[in-house]
Coordinates of C-alpha atoms (C1' of nucleotides) in Angstrom, one line a residue:
Chain L
M1 CA 2.1 83.4 -86.3
D2 CA 4.0 81.9 -83.0
E3 CA 7.1 80.4 -84.7
Q4 CA 7.7 77.7 -81.4
L5 CA 4.2 75.7 -82.8
R6 CA 5.3 76.4 -86.4
R7 CA 8.2 74.6 -86.0
E8 CA 6.9 71.9 -84.0
V9 CA 4.1 71.7 -86.6
N10 CA 6.8 71.5 -89.4
L11 CA 8.2 68.7 -87.6
L12 CA 5.2 66.7 -86.7
H13 CA 4.3 66.9 -90.3
A14 CA 7.5 66.0 -91.7
N15 CA 8.1 63.1 -89.4
L16 CA 4.6 61.5 -89.2
C17 CA 2.0 63.0 -91.0
Q18 CA 3.5 62.7 -94.2
A19 CA 4.0 58.6 -93.4
L20 CA 0.4 58.5 -93.1
A21 CA -0.2 60.5 -96.8
D22 CA -0.2 57.0 -98.6
P23 CA -3.2 54.9 -97.7
T24 CA -1.1 51.7 -98.6
R25 CA 1.3 52.9 -95.6
I26 CA -1.8 53.3 -93.2
L27 CA -2.9 49.6 -95.0
I28 CA 0.8 48.2 -93.8
L29 CA 0.4 49.9 -90.2
Y30 CA -2.8 48.2 -89.5
A31 CA -1.6 45.1 -91.0
L32 CA 1.4 45.2 -88.2
A33 CA -1.0 46.0 -85.6
E34 CA -2.6 42.9 -86.2
S35 CA 0.3 40.9 -86.3
P36 CA 4.1 41.4 -87.0
R37 CA 5.1 40.1 -90.2
H38 CA 7.9 39.7 -92.7
V39 CA 8.3 41.8 -96.0
S40 CA 7.0 39.3 -98.2
G41 CA 3.9 38.8 -96.1
L42 CA 3.3 42.2 -96.5
A43 CA 3.6 42.4 -100.2
E44 CA 1.2 39.0 -100.3
L45 CA -1.0 40.4 -98.1
L46 CA -1.0 44.1 -100.4
D47 CA -0.9 42.4 -103.4
A48 CA 2.1 44.7 -104.5
P49 CA 6.0 43.8 -105.4
Q50 CA 8.7 43.7 -102.9
S51 CA 10.5 46.5 -104.1
T52 CA 7.2 48.7 -103.6
V53 CA 6.4 47.4 -100.1
S54 CA 10.3 47.9 -99.3
R55 CA 9.8 51.7 -99.8
H56 CA 7.0 52.0 -98.3
L57 CA 8.3 50.6 -95.2
K58 CA 11.4 52.4 -95.5
V59 CA 9.6 55.8 -95.1
L60 CA 8.1 54.2 -91.7
R61 CA 11.3 53.1 -90.5
D62 CA 12.9 56.3 -91.1
R63 CA 10.0 58.2 -88.7
R64 CA 10.3 55.3 -86.7
L65 CA 6.6 54.0 -86.4
V66 CA 7.8 50.6 -87.2
T67 CA 10.6 48.2 -85.8
T68 CA 12.7 45.9 -87.4
S69 CA 14.8 42.7 -86.4
R70 CA 16.3 40.3 -88.3
D71 CA 14.5 36.4 -88.0
G72 CA 17.3 34.5 -90.5
A73 CA 17.1 35.5 -94.0
A74 CA 14.0 37.5 -93.6
V75 CA 13.3 40.9 -91.8
H76 CA 10.7 40.8 -88.9
Y77 CA 8.5 44.0 -88.8
A78 CA 6.4 45.3 -86.1
L79 CA 4.5 48.3 -84.9
A80 CA 6.9 50.4 -82.8
D81 CA 4.1 52.4 -81.2
P82 CA 0.4 51.5 -80.8
R83 CA 0.0 55.0 -80.1
V84 CA -0.4 55.6 -84.1
I85 CA -3.5 53.2 -84.3
D86 CA -5.2 55.1 -81.5
A87 CA -4.8 58.5 -83.3
L88 CA -5.6 56.4 -86.6
D89 CA -8.9 55.2 -84.9
T90 CA -9.7 58.7 -83.7
L91 CA -9.5 59.8 -87.0
R92 CA -11.9 57.4 -88.0
A93 CA -14.5 58.1 -85.4
V94 CA -14.2 61.4 -87.0
L95 CA -14.7 60.3 -90.2
T96 CA -17.4 58.1 -89.1
S97 CA -19.4 61.0 -87.3
A98 CA -18.6 63.5 -90.5
L99 CA -20.5 61.2 -92.8
S100 CA -23.2 60.1 -90.6
Q101 CA -24.0 63.9 -90.1
Q102 CA -23.7 64.5 -93.8
A103 CA -25.9 61.4 -94.7
A104 CA -28.6 63.2 -92.2
L105 CA -28.2 66.5 -94.2
A106 CA -28.6 64.6 -97.5
Q107 CA -31.7 63.1 -96.5
S108 CA -33.3 66.4 -95.0
L109 CA -32.7 67.9 -98.2
S110 CA -34.1 64.3 -100.2
Chain O
M1 CA -5.9 41.3 -97.5
D2 CA -9.6 42.2 -96.3
E3 CA -11.6 44.0 -99.1
Q4 CA -13.3 45.8 -96.2
L5 CA -10.5 47.1 -94.0
R6 CA -9.2 48.1 -97.2
R7 CA -12.1 50.1 -98.6
E8 CA -12.7 51.9 -94.9
V9 CA -8.8 52.9 -95.3
N10 CA -8.9 54.3 -98.4
L11 CA -11.9 56.3 -97.2
L12 CA -9.9 57.3 -94.2
H13 CA -7.1 58.3 -96.3
A14 CA -8.9 60.2 -98.9
N15 CA -11.4 61.7 -96.4
L16 CA -9.0 62.9 -93.7
C17 CA -5.2 61.9 -93.8
Q18 CA -4.7 63.6 -97.3
A19 CA -6.4 66.9 -95.6
L20 CA -3.4 66.5 -92.8
A21 CA -0.6 66.0 -95.5
D22 CA 0.2 69.7 -95.9
P23 CA 1.8 71.5 -92.8
T24 CA -0.2 74.2 -93.5
R25 CA -3.3 73.1 -93.2
I26 CA -2.4 71.5 -89.6
L27 CA -1.0 75.0 -88.6
I28 CA -5.0 76.3 -89.7
L29 CA -6.2 73.7 -87.9
Y30 CA -4.3 74.6 -84.6
A31 CA -5.3 77.9 -85.3
L32 CA -8.9 77.4 -85.1
A33 CA -8.7 75.3 -82.3
E34 CA -7.1 78.1 -80.4
S35 CA -9.9 80.3 -81.5
P36 CA -12.4 80.9 -84.3
R37 CA -11.3 82.7 -87.1
H38 CA -11.9 84.7 -90.3
V39 CA -10.3 83.9 -93.4
S40 CA -8.3 87.3 -93.4
G41 CA -7.4 86.7 -90.2
L42 CA -5.9 83.1 -91.1
A43 CA -4.2 85.2 -94.1
E44 CA -2.5 87.8 -91.9
L45 CA -1.4 84.8 -89.1
L46 CA -0.1 82.8 -91.7
D47 CA 1.5 85.2 -93.9
A48 CA 0.0 84.1 -97.2
P49 CA -2.2 85.2 -99.8
Q50 CA -6.1 85.1 -99.2
S51 CA -6.6 82.9 -102.3
T52 CA -3.8 80.5 -100.8
V53 CA -5.4 80.2 -97.4
S54 CA -9.1 79.7 -99.2
R55 CA -7.7 77.0 -101.4
H56 CA -6.6 75.0 -98.3
L57 CA -9.8 76.2 -96.4
K58 CA -11.6 74.8 -99.4
V59 CA -10.0 71.4 -98.9
L60 CA -10.9 71.5 -94.9
R61 CA -14.2 72.5 -95.6
D62 CA -14.6 69.7 -98.2
R63 CA -13.8 67.1 -95.7
R64 CA -15.8 68.6 -93.0
L65 CA -13.2 69.3 -90.9
V66 CA -14.1 73.1 -90.1
T67 CA -17.0 74.6 -90.4
T68 CA -18.4 78.1 -91.7
S69 CA -20.7 80.8 -90.8
R70 CA -21.7 84.0 -92.2
D71 CA -20.5 87.1 -89.4
G72 CA -21.5 90.0 -91.6
A73 CA -19.3 90.1 -94.4
A74 CA -17.3 88.3 -92.8
V75 CA -16.9 84.1 -92.6
H76 CA -16.6 82.8 -89.4
Y77 CA -14.3 79.1 -89.5
A78 CA -14.2 77.0 -86.7
L79 CA -13.1 73.5 -85.9
A80 CA -15.8 71.0 -86.6
D81 CA -14.5 68.6 -84.6
P82 CA -11.8 68.3 -81.6
R83 CA -10.7 65.1 -81.6
V84 CA -8.7 65.6 -85.0
I85 CA -7.0 68.2 -82.6
D86 CA -6.6 65.2 -80.2
A87 CA -5.5 62.8 -82.9
L88 CA -2.6 65.5 -83.9
D89 CA -1.8 65.6 -80.2
T90 CA -1.3 61.9 -79.7
L91 CA 1.0 62.0 -82.6
R92 CA 2.8 64.7 -81.1
A93 CA 3.0 62.6 -78.2
V94 CA 4.4 59.4 -80.2
L95 CA 7.2 61.8 -82.2
T96 CA 8.1 63.2 -78.8
S97 CA 8.6 59.7 -77.7
A98 CA 10.3 58.8 -81.2
L99 CA 12.9 61.6 -81.1
S100 CA 14.0 61.1 -77.2
Q101 CA 14.3 57.8 -78.2
Q102 CA 16.3 58.6 -80.7
A103 CA 18.5 61.3 -79.0
A104 CA 19.1 58.3 -76.7
L105 CA 20.7 56.1 -79.4
A106 CA 22.6 58.6 -80.3
Q107 CA 24.2 59.6 -76.8
S108 CA 24.6 55.8 -76.2
L109 CA 26.8 55.6 -79.8
S110 CA 28.9 58.8 -78.7
Chain Z
dT1 C1' -21.2 100.8 -104.7
dC2 C1' -17.4 98.8 -101.8
dC3 C1' -15.0 95.0 -99.1
dG4 C1' -14.4 90.6 -97.5
dG5 C1' -14.5 85.7 -99.8
dA6 C1' -14.6 82.4 -103.4
dT7 C1' -13.5 80.3 -107.3
dA8 C1' -10.9 79.3 -111.6
dA9 C1' -6.8 78.9 -114.8
dC10 C1' -2.4 79.0 -115.5
dC11 C1' 2.6 78.4 -114.7
dG12 C1' 6.8 76.3 -112.4
dC13 C1' 8.2 73.8 -109.3
dT14 C1' 8.6 69.9 -105.9
dT15 C1' 7.3 65.4 -104.3
dG16 C1' 5.9 61.2 -104.1
dT17 C1' 4.6 56.7 -106.2
dG18 C1' 4.8 52.6 -109.1
dC19 C1' 7.3 49.4 -111.4
dG20 C1' 11.2 46.5 -112.9
dA21 C1' 16.5 45.9 -112.9
dA22 C1' 20.0 45.6 -110.1
dT23 C1' 22.5 45.5 -106.0
dA24 C1' 23.2 43.6 -101.2
dC25 C1' 22.3 40.4 -97.3
dA26 C1' 21.9 35.9 -95.0
dT27 C1' 21.6 31.1 -94.9
dC28 C1' 22.2 26.5 -96.7
dG29 C1' 24.6 22.8 -99.2
dC30 C1' 29.2 21.0 -100.6
Chain A
dG1 C1' 35.4 29.1 -98.0
dC2 C1' 32.2 29.0 -102.0
dG3 C1' 28.6 29.3 -104.9
dA4 C1' 23.5 29.0 -105.2
dT5 C1' 19.1 30.5 -103.7
dG6 C1' 15.6 33.3 -101.4
dT7 C1' 14.9 37.5 -99.4
dA8 C1' 15.2 42.5 -98.5
dT9 C1' 16.9 46.9 -100.1
dT10 C1' 18.2 50.5 -103.3
dC11 C1' 18.5 52.6 -108.1
dG12 C1' 16.6 54.6 -112.4
dC13 C1' 12.9 56.3 -115.0
dA14 C1' 8.4 58.1 -116.3
dC15 C1' 4.7 59.7 -114.1
dA16 C1' 1.0 62.0 -111.6
dA17 C1' -0.3 65.2 -107.8
dG18 C1' 0.1 68.8 -104.9
dC19 C1' 1.5 73.3 -103.7
dG20 C1' 2.4 78.2 -104.3
dG21 C1' 1.6 82.6 -106.4
dT22 C1' -0.9 85.5 -109.6
dT23 C1' -4.4 87.2 -111.9
dA24 C1' -9.0 87.6 -112.7
dT25 C1' -13.5 86.9 -112.1
dC26 C1' -17.9 86.1 -109.5
dC27 C1' -20.7 86.5 -105.1
dG28 C1' -22.6 87.9 -100.9
dG29 C1' -23.9 91.4 -97.8
dA30 C1' -23.1 95.9 -95.3

DNA sequence: TCCGGATAACCGCTTGTGCGAATACATCGC
DNA sequence: GCGATGTATTCGCACAAGCGGTTATCCGGA
């Protein structure tokens, strides 16, 4: 198979898809898309310890999906690229189609 | 946090994002987007045993990302929803931006 | 019956996660 | 400048889940 595409997909996966491979991180991205927040705010929002949130943020940070800026003692997190949300919304649309299709199928069988 | 969004994201993750959490499956999706194929064709393309390919295909099939149809003794696999590729391409665009940004940063530091 | 494909069980391995504890970092009062 | 405090990151550990590969089995259509 095409080595070029292979490398590119590996890059894509390693850099982005893996970051989306955890529901908590997707929630963080949506939360940040709504409005930038501090770590403590996210922790409260997600009802998780700071250490857990911080580690998820590190994953997103390393892949440059979020940007950071100091705000006094706190750290401000914001979405780096809104297109990530676009992509997720596209996937949600796909999911909606698949589910309704599935529902129609189930109905036709009942 | 909003229980509604929480459930929806969990659904999104469980149904789609998890399917994209493996580079082999992404390659399969791109391969099918290019042209529908048989299992044996995919196995050859990916240079992997049939059982491995079949297992990946099961994941994609269960999540309705691919469709199947019999073609004589063989089974024809096709991409169920081209929007998945759209979403992946969007992510590739995000990745490209992030990488060029990173390169520019590295250059400014050297 | 033969072939393409699906499924299952098993193994070894890697990776990711959550959590708590410990550590850095910045600010404030003195 | 120096601790004290609130905030964030990192570390260590135990645990679960996923993947690859092999093997074997079952199923469907030619």
